[in-house]
Amino acid sequence: MIMDLKEYQLFTELLKRYTVLHILLKVIPLEVQELRHSRLKLSRLYCRLLERVHGRVEQDIKLLRRQMAELGGHIISEEQEKTFRRVTAKFRGYLYQQRYANDVLRGECEELLLYYMTSERGVKQ
């Protein structure tokens, strides 16, 4: 079986988007918890905003999982290392590992969070 390179590239793009969204999914509740204990005057507003974003992230993760499954792939595991995040996925019967640098992921999470906070849509297309 010859694998379609374009489909594999699309799968790896979806995998990276999923990784960034999954990090946001974990981080947002922690940020909300910190904000609730802060002395900021508008902390309730910021919490509500982040909770809305969290709901949109959940929806978009479901969509990405469905898209990956339609291509013939799924995520097996994610492991956080000191300087990178390792994601293991299966695509059409083959195992693949991707490594993403923590600094790069942090920047992409920040950009995506800003996008969610300033837009009515979900994931950037």
CSV table of N, CA, C and O in Angstrom, one decimal:
chain,number,residue,atom,x,y,z
A,1,MET,N,0.8,-1.2,0.0
A,1,MET,CA,0.0,0.0,0.0
A,1,MET,C,0.9,1.3,0.0
A,1,MET,O,1.8,1.4,0.8
A,2,ILE,N,0.7,2.1,-0.9
A,2,ILE,CA,1.4,3.4,-1.0
A,2,ILE,C,0.6,4.4,-0.3
A,2,ILE,O,-0.5,4.7,-0.6
A,3,MET,N,1.3,5.1,0.7
A,3,MET,CA,0.6,6.1,1.5
A,3,MET,C,0.6,7.4,0.7
A,3,MET,O,1.6,7.8,0.1
A,4,ASP,N,-0.5,8.1,0.8
A,4,ASP,CA,-0.6,9.4,0.1
A,4,ASP,C,0.1,10.4,1.0
A,4,ASP,O,-0.3,10.6,2.2
A,5,LEU,N,1.2,11.0,0.5
A,5,LEU,CA,2.0,12.0,1.3
A,5,LEU,C,1.2,13.2,1.8
A,5,LEU,O,1.3,13.6,2.9
A,6,LYS,N,0.3,13.7,0.9
A,6,LYS,CA,-0.6,14.8,1.3
A,6,LYS,C,-1.5,14.5,2.5
A,6,LYS,O,-1.6,15.3,3.4
A,7,GLU,N,-2.0,13.3,2.5
A,7,GLU,CA,-2.9,12.9,3.6
A,7,GLU,C,-2.0,12.7,4.9
A,7,GLU,O,-2.5,13.1,6.0
A,8,TYR,N,-0.8,12.2,4.8
A,8,TYR,CA,0.0,12.1,5.9
A,8,TYR,C,0.4,13.5,6.5
A,8,TYR,O,0.4,13.7,7.7
A,9,GLN,N,0.7,14.4,5.6
A,9,GLN,CA,1.1,15.8,6.0
A,9,GLN,C,-0.1,16.4,6.7
A,9,GLN,O,0.0,17.1,7.7
A,10,LEU,N,-1.3,16.2,6.1
A,10,LEU,CA,-2.5,16.7,6.8
A,10,LEU,C,-2.7,16.1,8.2
A,10,LEU,O,-3.0,16.8,9.1
A,11,PHE,N,-2.5,14.8,8.3
A,11,PHE,CA,-2.6,14.2,9.6
A,11,PHE,C,-1.6,14.8,10.6
A,11,PHE,O,-1.9,15.0,11.7
A,12,THR,N,-0.3,15.0,10.2
A,12,THR,CA,0.7,15.6,11.1
A,12,THR,C,0.3,17.0,11.5
A,12,THR,O,0.5,17.4,12.6
A,13,GLU,N,-0.3,17.8,10.5
A,13,GLU,CA,-0.8,19.1,10.9
A,13,GLU,C,-1.9,19.0,11.9
A,13,GLU,O,-2.0,19.8,12.9
A,14,LEU,N,-2.9,18.1,11.7
A,14,LEU,CA,-3.9,17.9,12.7
A,14,LEU,C,-3.4,17.5,14.0
A,14,LEU,O,-3.9,17.9,15.1
A,15,LEU,N,-2.4,16.6,14.0
A,15,LEU,CA,-1.8,16.2,15.2
A,15,LEU,C,-1.1,17.3,16.0
A,15,LEU,O,-1.3,17.4,17.2
A,16,LYS,N,-0.5,18.2,15.3
A,16,LYS,CA,0.1,19.3,16.0
A,16,LYS,C,-0.9,20.3,16.6
A,16,LYS,O,-0.8,20.7,17.7
A,17,ARG,N,-2.0,20.5,15.8
A,17,ARG,CA,-3.1,21.4,16.3
A,17,ARG,C,-3.7,20.7,17.5
A,17,ARG,O,-4.0,21.4,18.5
A,18,TYR,N,-3.9,19.4,17.4
A,18,TYR,CA,-4.5,18.7,18.6
A,18,TYR,C,-3.6,18.9,19.8
A,18,TYR,O,-4.1,19.1,20.9
A,19,THR,N,-2.3,18.7,19.6
A,19,THR,CA,-1.4,18.8,20.7
A,19,THR,C,-1.5,20.2,21.4
A,19,THR,O,-1.5,20.3,22.6
A,20,VAL,N,-1.5,21.2,20.6
A,20,VAL,CA,-1.6,22.6,21.2
A,20,VAL,C,-2.9,22.8,21.9
A,20,VAL,O,-3.0,23.3,23.0
A,21,LEU,N,-4.0,22.3,21.3
A,21,LEU,CA,-5.3,22.4,21.9
A,21,LEU,C,-5.4,21.6,23.2
A,21,LEU,O,-6.0,22.0,24.2
A,22,HIS,N,-4.8,20.4,23.2
A,22,HIS,CA,-4.8,19.6,24.4
A,22,HIS,C,-4.1,20.3,25.5
A,22,HIS,O,-4.5,20.1,26.7
A,23,ILE,N,-3.0,20.9,25.2
A,23,ILE,CA,-2.3,21.7,26.3
A,23,ILE,C,-3.2,22.8,26.8
A,23,ILE,O,-3.3,23.0,28.0
A,24,LEU,N,-3.8,23.5,25.9
A,24,LEU,CA,-4.8,24.6,26.4
A,24,LEU,C,-5.9,24.0,27.2
A,24,LEU,O,-6.3,24.6,28.2
A,25,LEU,N,-6.4,22.8,26.8
A,25,LEU,CA,-7.5,22.2,27.6
A,25,LEU,C,-7.0,21.9,29.0
A,25,LEU,O,-7.8,22.0,30.0
A,26,LYS,N,-5.8,21.6,29.2
A,26,LYS,CA,-5.3,21.3,30.6
A,26,LYS,C,-4.9,22.6,31.3
A,26,LYS,O,-5.1,22.7,32.5
A,27,VAL,N,-4.4,23.6,30.6
A,27,VAL,CA,-3.9,24.8,31.3
A,27,VAL,C,-5.0,25.8,31.7
A,27,VAL,O,-4.9,26.4,32.7
A,28,ILE,N,-6.0,25.9,30.9
A,28,ILE,CA,-7.0,26.9,31.1
A,28,ILE,C,-7.7,26.7,32.5
A,28,ILE,O,-7.8,27.7,33.3
A,29,PRO,N,-8.1,25.5,32.9
A,29,PRO,CA,-8.6,25.3,34.3
A,29,PRO,C,-7.7,25.7,35.4
A,29,PRO,O,-8.1,26.3,36.4
A,30,LEU,N,-6.4,25.5,35.2
A,30,LEU,CA,-5.4,25.9,36.2
A,30,LEU,C,-5.3,27.5,36.2
A,30,LEU,O,-5.2,28.0,37.3
A,31,GLU,N,-5.4,28.1,35.1
A,31,GLU,CA,-5.3,29.5,35.0
A,31,GLU,C,-6.6,30.1,35.7
A,31,GLU,O,-6.5,31.1,36.5
A,32,VAL,N,-7.7,29.5,35.5
A,32,VAL,CA,-9.0,30.0,36.1
A,32,VAL,C,-8.9,29.9,37.6
A,32,VAL,O,-9.3,30.8,38.3
A,33,GLN,N,-8.3,28.8,38.1
A,33,GLN,CA,-8.2,28.6,39.5
A,33,GLN,C,-7.3,29.6,40.1
A,33,GLN,O,-7.6,30.2,41.2
A,34,GLU,N,-6.2,29.9,39.4
A,34,GLU,CA,-5.3,31.0,39.9
A,34,GLU,C,-6.0,32.4,39.9
A,34,GLU,O,-5.9,33.1,40.8
A,35,LEU,N,-6.8,32.6,38.8
A,35,LEU,CA,-7.5,33.9,38.8
A,35,LEU,C,-8.5,34.1,39.9
A,35,LEU,O,-8.7,35.2,40.4
A,36,ARG,N,-9.2,33.0,40.2
A,36,ARG,CA,-10.2,33.0,41.3
A,36,ARG,C,-9.6,33.4,42.6
A,36,ARG,O,-10.3,34.0,43.5
A,37,HIS,N,-8.3,33.1,42.8
A,37,HIS,CA,-7.6,33.5,44.1
A,37,HIS,C,-6.8,34.8,44.0
A,37,HIS,O,-6.1,35.1,44.9
A,38,SER,N,-6.9,35.4,42.8
A,38,SER,CA,-6.1,36.6,42.7
A,38,SER,C,-6.9,37.8,43.2
A,38,SER,O,-8.1,37.8,43.5
A,39,ARG,N,-6.2,38.9,43.3
A,39,ARG,CA,-6.8,40.2,43.8
A,39,ARG,C,-7.1,41.1,42.6
A,39,ARG,O,-7.4,42.3,42.8
A,40,LEU,N,-7.1,40.6,41.4
A,40,LEU,CA,-7.5,41.4,40.3
A,40,LEU,C,-8.9,41.9,40.3
A,40,LEU,O,-9.8,41.1,40.7
A,41,LYS,N,-9.2,43.1,39.9
A,41,LYS,CA,-10.5,43.6,40.0
A,41,LYS,C,-11.5,42.9,39.0
A,41,LYS,O,-12.7,42.8,39.3
A,42,LEU,N,-11.0,42.5,37.9
A,42,LEU,CA,-11.8,41.9,36.9
A,42,LEU,C,-11.6,40.4,36.8
A,42,LEU,O,-11.9,39.8,35.7
A,43,SER,N,-11.2,39.8,37.8
A,43,SER,CA,-10.9,38.3,37.8
A,43,SER,C,-12.1,37.5,37.4
A,43,SER,O,-11.9,36.5,36.6
A,44,ARG,N,-13.3,37.8,37.8
A,44,ARG,CA,-14.5,37.0,37.4
A,44,ARG,C,-14.7,37.1,35.9
A,44,ARG,O,-15.1,36.1,35.3
A,45,LEU,N,-14.5,38.3,35.3
A,45,LEU,CA,-14.7,38.4,33.9
A,45,LEU,C,-13.6,37.6,33.2
A,45,LEU,O,-14.0,36.9,32.2
A,46,TYR,N,-12.4,37.6,33.6
A,46,TYR,CA,-11.4,36.8,33.0
A,46,TYR,C,-11.7,35.3,33.1
A,46,TYR,O,-11.4,34.6,32.1
A,47,CYS,N,-12.2,34.9,34.2
A,47,CYS,CA,-12.5,33.5,34.4
A,47,CYS,C,-13.6,33.1,33.5
A,47,CYS,O,-13.6,32.0,32.8
A,48,ARG,N,-14.6,33.9,33.3
A,48,ARG,CA,-15.7,33.6,32.4
A,48,ARG,C,-15.2,33.5,31.0
A,48,ARG,O,-15.6,32.6,30.2
A,49,LEU,N,-14.4,34.4,30.6
A,49,LEU,CA,-13.8,34.4,29.2
A,49,LEU,C,-13.0,33.1,29.0
A,49,LEU,O,-13.2,32.5,28.0
A,50,LEU,N,-12.2,32.8,29.9
A,50,LEU,CA,-11.4,31.6,29.8
A,50,LEU,C,-12.3,30.3,29.8
A,50,LEU,O,-12.0,29.4,29.1
A,51,GLU,N,-13.3,30.3,30.6
A,51,GLU,CA,-14.2,29.2,30.6
A,51,GLU,C,-14.9,29.0,29.3
A,51,GLU,O,-15.2,27.9,28.8
A,52,ARG,N,-15.3,30.1,28.6
A,52,ARG,CA,-15.9,30.0,27.3
A,52,ARG,C,-14.9,29.5,26.3
A,52,ARG,O,-15.3,28.6,25.4
A,53,VAL,N,-13.7,30.0,26.4
A,53,VAL,CA,-12.7,29.5,25.5
A,53,VAL,C,-12.5,28.0,25.7
A,53,VAL,O,-12.3,27.2,24.7
A,54,HIS,N,-12.5,27.5,26.9
A,54,HIS,CA,-12.3,26.1,27.3
A,54,HIS,C,-13.4,25.3,26.6
A,54,HIS,O,-13.1,24.2,26.0
A,55,GLY,N,-14.6,25.7,26.6
A,55,GLY,CA,-15.7,25.0,25.9
A,55,GLY,C,-15.4,24.9,24.4
A,55,GLY,O,-15.7,23.9,23.8
A,56,ARG,N,-15.0,26.0,23.8
A,56,ARG,CA,-14.7,26.0,22.4
A,56,ARG,C,-13.5,25.0,22.1
A,56,ARG,O,-13.5,24.3,21.0
A,57,VAL,N,-12.5,25.0,22.9
A,57,VAL,CA,-11.4,24.1,22.8
A,57,VAL,C,-11.8,22.7,22.8
A,57,VAL,O,-11.4,21.8,22.0
A,58,GLU,N,-12.7,22.4,23.8
A,58,GLU,CA,-13.3,21.0,23.8
A,58,GLU,C,-13.9,20.6,22.5
A,58,GLU,O,-13.7,19.5,22.0
A,59,GLN,N,-14.8,21.5,22.0
A,59,GLN,CA,-15.5,21.2,20.7
A,59,GLN,C,-14.5,21.0,19.6
A,59,GLN,O,-14.6,20.1,18.8
A,60,ASP,N,-13.5,21.8,19.5
A,60,ASP,CA,-12.5,21.7,18.4
A,60,ASP,C,-11.6,20.5,18.6
A,60,ASP,O,-11.2,19.9,17.5
A,61,ILE,N,-11.3,20.0,19.8
A,61,ILE,CA,-10.6,18.8,19.9
A,61,ILE,C,-11.4,17.6,19.4
A,61,ILE,O,-10.9,16.7,18.8
A,62,LYS,N,-12.7,17.6,19.7
A,62,LYS,CA,-13.6,16.5,19.2
A,62,LYS,C,-13.6,16.5,17.7
A,62,LYS,O,-13.5,15.5,17.1
A,63,LEU,N,-13.6,17.7,17.1
A,63,LEU,CA,-13.6,17.8,15.6
A,63,LEU,C,-12.3,17.3,15.1
A,63,LEU,O,-12.3,16.5,14.1
A,64,LEU,N,-11.2,17.7,15.7
A,64,LEU,CA,-9.9,17.2,15.2
A,64,LEU,C,-9.7,15.7,15.3
A,64,LEU,O,-9.2,15.0,14.4
A,65,ARG,N,-10.2,15.1,16.4
A,65,ARG,CA,-10.2,13.7,16.6
A,65,ARG,C,-10.9,13.0,15.5
A,65,ARG,O,-10.5,12.0,14.9
A,66,ARG,N,-12.1,13.5,15.2
A,66,ARG,CA,-12.9,13.0,14.1
A,66,ARG,C,-12.2,13.1,12.7
A,66,ARG,O,-12.2,12.1,12.0
A,67,GLN,N,-11.6,14.2,12.5
A,67,GLN,CA,-10.9,14.4,11.2
A,67,GLN,C,-9.7,13.4,11.1
A,67,GLN,O,-9.4,12.9,10.1
A,68,MET,N,-9.0,13.2,12.2
A,68,MET,CA,-7.8,12.3,12.2
A,68,MET,C,-8.3,10.9,12.0
A,68,MET,O,-7.7,10.1,11.2
A,69,ALA,N,-9.4,10.5,12.6
A,69,ALA,CA,-10.0,9.2,12.4
A,69,ALA,C,-10.4,9.0,11.0
A,69,ALA,O,-10.2,7.9,10.4
A,70,GLU,N,-11.0,10.0,10.4
A,70,GLU,CA,-11.4,9.9,9.0
A,70,GLU,C,-10.2,9.6,8.0
A,70,GLU,O,-10.4,9.0,7.0
A,71,LEU,N,-9.1,10.2,8.4
A,71,LEU,CA,-7.8,9.9,7.6
A,71,LEU,C,-7.2,8.6,7.9
A,71,LEU,O,-6.3,8.2,7.2
A,72,GLY,N,-7.7,7.9,9.0
A,72,GLY,CA,-7.1,6.6,9.4
A,72,GLY,C,-6.1,6.7,10.5
A,72,GLY,O,-5.2,5.8,10.6
A,73,GLY,N,-6.2,7.7,11.4
A,73,GLY,CA,-5.2,7.8,12.5
A,73,GLY,C,-5.9,8.2,13.8
A,73,GLY,O,-7.0,8.6,13.8
A,74,HIS,N,-5.1,8.0,14.8
A,74,HIS,CA,-5.5,8.4,16.2
A,74,HIS,C,-4.3,8.6,17.1
A,74,HIS,O,-3.2,8.0,16.7
A,75,ILE,N,-4.4,9.3,18.2
A,75,ILE,CA,-3.4,9.5,19.1
A,75,ILE,C,-3.3,8.3,20.1
A,75,ILE,O,-4.3,7.9,20.6
A,76,ILE,N,-2.1,7.9,20.4
A,76,ILE,CA,-1.9,6.8,21.3
A,76,ILE,C,-1.5,7.4,22.7
A,76,ILE,O,-2.0,7.0,23.7
A,77,SER,N,-0.5,8.3,22.7
A,77,SER,CA,-0.1,8.8,23.9
A,77,SER,C,0.6,10.2,23.7
A,77,SER,O,1.1,10.5,22.6
A,78,GLU,N,0.7,10.9,24.8
A,78,GLU,CA,1.4,12.2,24.9
A,78,GLU,C,2.3,12.1,26.2
A,78,GLU,O,1.8,11.8,27.2
A,79,GLU,N,3.5,12.5,26.0
A,79,GLU,CA,4.4,12.5,27.2
A,79,GLU,C,5.2,13.8,27.2
A,79,GLU,O,5.7,14.2,26.2
A,80,GLN,N,5.2,14.4,28.4
A,80,GLN,CA,5.9,15.6,28.6
A,80,GLN,C,7.3,15.4,29.1
A,80,GLN,O,7.5,14.7,30.1
A,81,GLU,N,8.3,15.8,28.3
A,81,GLU,CA,9.7,15.6,28.7
A,81,GLU,C,10.2,17.0,29.2
A,81,GLU,O,9.4,18.0,29.1
A,82,LYS,N,11.4,17.1,29.6
A,82,LYS,CA,11.9,18.4,30.1
A,82,LYS,C,11.9,19.5,29.1
A,82,LYS,O,11.5,20.6,29.4
A,83,THR,N,12.3,19.2,27.9
A,83,THR,CA,12.4,20.3,26.9
A,83,THR,C,11.5,20.1,25.7
A,83,THR,O,11.4,20.9,24.8
A,84,PHE,N,10.8,19.0,25.6
A,84,PHE,CA,9.9,18.7,24.5
A,84,PHE,C,8.7,17.9,24.9
A,84,PHE,O,8.7,17.3,26.0
A,85,ARG,N,7.7,17.8,24.1
A,85,ARG,CA,6.5,17.0,24.3
A,85,ARG,C,6.6,15.9,23.1
A,85,ARG,O,6.7,16.2,22.0
A,86,ARG,N,6.4,14.6,23.5
A,86,ARG,CA,6.4,13.5,22.6
A,86,ARG,C,5.0,13.0,22.4
A,86,ARG,O,4.3,12.7,23.4
A,87,VAL,N,4.6,13.0,21.2
A,87,VAL,CA,3.2,12.5,20.8
A,87,VAL,C,3.4,11.3,20.0
A,87,VAL,O,4.0,11.3,18.9
A,88,THR,N,2.8,10.2,20.4
A,88,THR,CA,2.8,8.9,19.6
A,88,THR,C,1.4,8.8,19.0
A,88,THR,O,0.4,8.9,19.7
A,89,ALA,N,1.4,8.5,17.7
A,89,ALA,CA,0.1,8.3,17.0
A,89,ALA,C,0.2,7.2,16.1
A,89,ALA,O,1.3,6.7,15.7
A,90,LYS,N,-0.9,6.7,15.7
A,90,LYS,CA,-1.0,5.6,14.7
A,90,LYS,C,-1.7,6.1,13.5
A,90,LYS,O,-2.8,6.7,13.6
A,91,PHE,N,-1.1,5.9,12.4
A,91,PHE,CA,-1.7,6.4,11.1
A,91,PHE,C,-1.7,5.3,10.1
A,91,PHE,O,-0.6,4.8,9.7
A,92,ARG,N,-2.8,4.8,9.8
A,92,ARG,CA,-3.0,3.7,8.8
A,92,ARG,C,-2.1,2.5,9.1
A,92,ARG,O,-1.4,2.0,8.2
A,93,GLY,N,-2.1,2.1,10.4
A,93,GLY,CA,-1.4,0.9,10.8
A,93,GLY,C,0.1,1.1,11.2
A,93,GLY,O,0.7,0.2,11.7
A,94,TYR,N,0.6,2.3,11.0
A,94,TYR,CA,2.0,2.6,11.4
A,94,TYR,C,2.1,3.5,12.6
A,94,TYR,O,1.3,4.5,12.7
A,95,LEU,N,3.0,3.3,13.5
A,95,LEU,CA,3.2,4.1,14.6
A,95,LEU,C,4.2,5.3,14.2
A,95,LEU,O,5.2,5.0,13.5
A,96,TYR,N,3.9,6.5,14.7
A,96,TYR,CA,4.7,7.6,14.4
A,96,TYR,C,4.9,8.4,15.7
A,96,TYR,O,4.0,8.4,16.6
A,97,GLN,N,6.1,8.9,15.9
A,97,GLN,CA,6.3,9.8,17.1
A,97,GLN,C,6.7,11.2,16.6
A,97,GLN,O,7.6,11.3,15.7
A,98,GLN,N,6.1,12.2,17.2
A,98,GLN,CA,6.4,13.5,16.9
A,98,GLN,C,7.0,14.2,18.1
A,98,GLN,O,6.5,13.9,19.2
A,99,ARG,N,8.0,15.0,18.0
A,99,ARG,CA,8.5,15.8,19.1
A,99,ARG,C,8.3,17.2,18.9
A,99,ARG,O,8.6,17.7,17.8
A,100,TYR,N,7.7,17.9,19.8
A,100,TYR,CA,7.5,19.4,19.7
A,100,TYR,C,8.2,20.1,20.9
A,100,TYR,O,8.1,19.7,22.0
A,101,ALA,N,9.0,21.1,20.5
A,101,ALA,CA,9.8,21.8,21.5
A,101,ALA,C,8.8,22.6,22.4
A,101,ALA,O,7.9,23.2,21.9
A,102,ASN,N,9.1,22.5,23.7
A,102,ASN,CA,8.2,23.2,24.7
A,102,ASN,C,8.1,24.7,24.4
A,102,ASN,O,7.0,25.3,24.5
A,103,ASP,N,9.2,25.4,24.0
A,103,ASP,CA,9.1,26.8,23.8
A,103,ASP,C,8.2,27.1,22.6
A,103,ASP,O,7.5,28.1,22.6
A,104,VAL,N,8.3,26.3,21.6
A,104,VAL,CA,7.5,26.5,20.4
A,104,VAL,C,6.0,26.3,20.7
A,104,VAL,O,5.1,27.1,20.4
A,105,LEU,N,5.7,25.2,21.5
A,105,LEU,CA,4.3,24.9,21.9
A,105,LEU,C,3.8,26.1,22.8
A,105,LEU,O,2.6,26.4,22.6
A,106,ARG,N,4.6,26.6,23.7
A,106,ARG,CA,4.1,27.7,24.5
A,106,ARG,C,3.7,28.9,23.7
A,106,ARG,O,2.7,29.5,23.9
A,107,GLY,N,4.5,29.2,22.7
A,107,GLY,CA,4.2,30.4,21.8
A,107,GLY,C,3.0,30.1,21.0
A,107,GLY,O,2.1,31.0,20.9
A,108,GLU,N,2.8,28.9,20.5
A,108,GLU,CA,1.6,28.6,19.7
A,108,GLU,C,0.4,28.5,20.6
A,108,GLU,O,-0.7,28.9,20.2
A,109,CYS,N,0.5,28.1,21.8
A,109,CYS,CA,-0.6,28.1,22.8
A,109,CYS,C,-1.1,29.5,23.0
A,109,CYS,O,-2.3,29.8,23.0
A,110,GLU,N,-0.1,30.4,23.3
A,110,GLU,CA,-0.4,31.8,23.5
A,110,GLU,C,-1.1,32.4,22.3
A,110,GLU,O,-2.1,33.1,22.5
A,111,GLU,N,-0.6,32.2,21.1
A,111,GLU,CA,-1.2,32.7,19.9
A,111,GLU,C,-2.6,32.2,19.7
A,111,GLU,O,-3.5,32.9,19.4
A,112,LEU,N,-2.8,30.9,19.9
A,112,LEU,CA,-4.1,30.3,19.7
A,112,LEU,C,-5.1,30.8,20.8
A,112,LEU,O,-6.3,31.1,20.5
A,113,LEU,N,-4.6,31.0,22.0
A,113,LEU,CA,-5.5,31.5,23.1
A,113,LEU,C,-5.9,32.9,22.7
A,113,LEU,O,-7.1,33.3,22.9
A,114,LEU,N,-5.0,33.7,22.3
A,114,LEU,CA,-5.3,35.1,21.8
A,114,LEU,C,-6.4,35.0,20.7
A,114,LEU,O,-7.3,35.8,20.7
A,115,TYR,N,-6.2,34.1,19.8
A,115,TYR,CA,-7.1,34.0,18.7
A,115,TYR,C,-8.5,33.7,19.2
A,115,TYR,O,-9.5,34.3,18.8
A,116,TYR,N,-8.6,32.7,20.1
A,116,TYR,CA,-9.9,32.3,20.6
A,116,TYR,C,-10.6,33.5,21.4
A,116,TYR,O,-11.8,33.7,21.3
A,117,MET,N,-9.8,34.2,22.1
A,117,MET,CA,-10.3,35.3,22.9
A,117,MET,C,-10.8,36.5,22.0
A,117,MET,O,-11.6,37.3,22.5
A,118,THR,N,-10.3,36.6,20.8
A,118,THR,CA,-10.6,37.7,20.0
A,118,THR,C,-11.5,37.4,18.7
A,118,THR,O,-11.7,38.2,17.9
A,119,SER,N,-11.9,36.1,18.7
A,119,SER,CA,-12.6,35.7,17.5
A,119,SER,C,-13.9,34.9,17.9
A,119,SER,O,-13.9,34.3,19.0
A,120,GLU,N,-14.8,34.8,17.1
A,120,GLU,CA,-16.0,34.0,17.4
A,120,GLU,C,-15.9,32.6,16.8
A,120,GLU,O,-16.8,31.8,17.1
A,121,ARG,N,-14.9,32.4,16.0
A,121,ARG,CA,-14.8,31.1,15.4
A,121,ARG,C,-14.0,30.2,16.3
A,121,ARG,O,-13.6,30.6,17.4
A,122,GLY,N,-13.7,29.0,15.9
A,122,GLY,CA,-12.9,28.0,16.7
A,122,GLY,C,-11.5,28.0,16.2
A,122,GLY,O,-10.8,29.0,16.2
A,123,VAL,N,-11.0,26.9,15.8
A,123,VAL,CA,-9.6,26.7,15.4
A,123,VAL,C,-9.3,27.5,14.2
A,123,VAL,O,-10.1,27.5,13.2
A,124,LYS,N,-8.1,28.1,14.1
A,124,LYS,CA,-7.7,28.8,12.9
A,124,LYS,C,-7.7,27.8,11.7
A,124,LYS,O,-7.2,26.6,11.9
A,125,GLN,N,-8.1,28.2,10.6
A,125,GLN,CA,-8.1,27.3,9.4
A,125,GLN,C,-6.9,27.5,8.6
A,125,GLN,O,-6.3,28.5,8.6
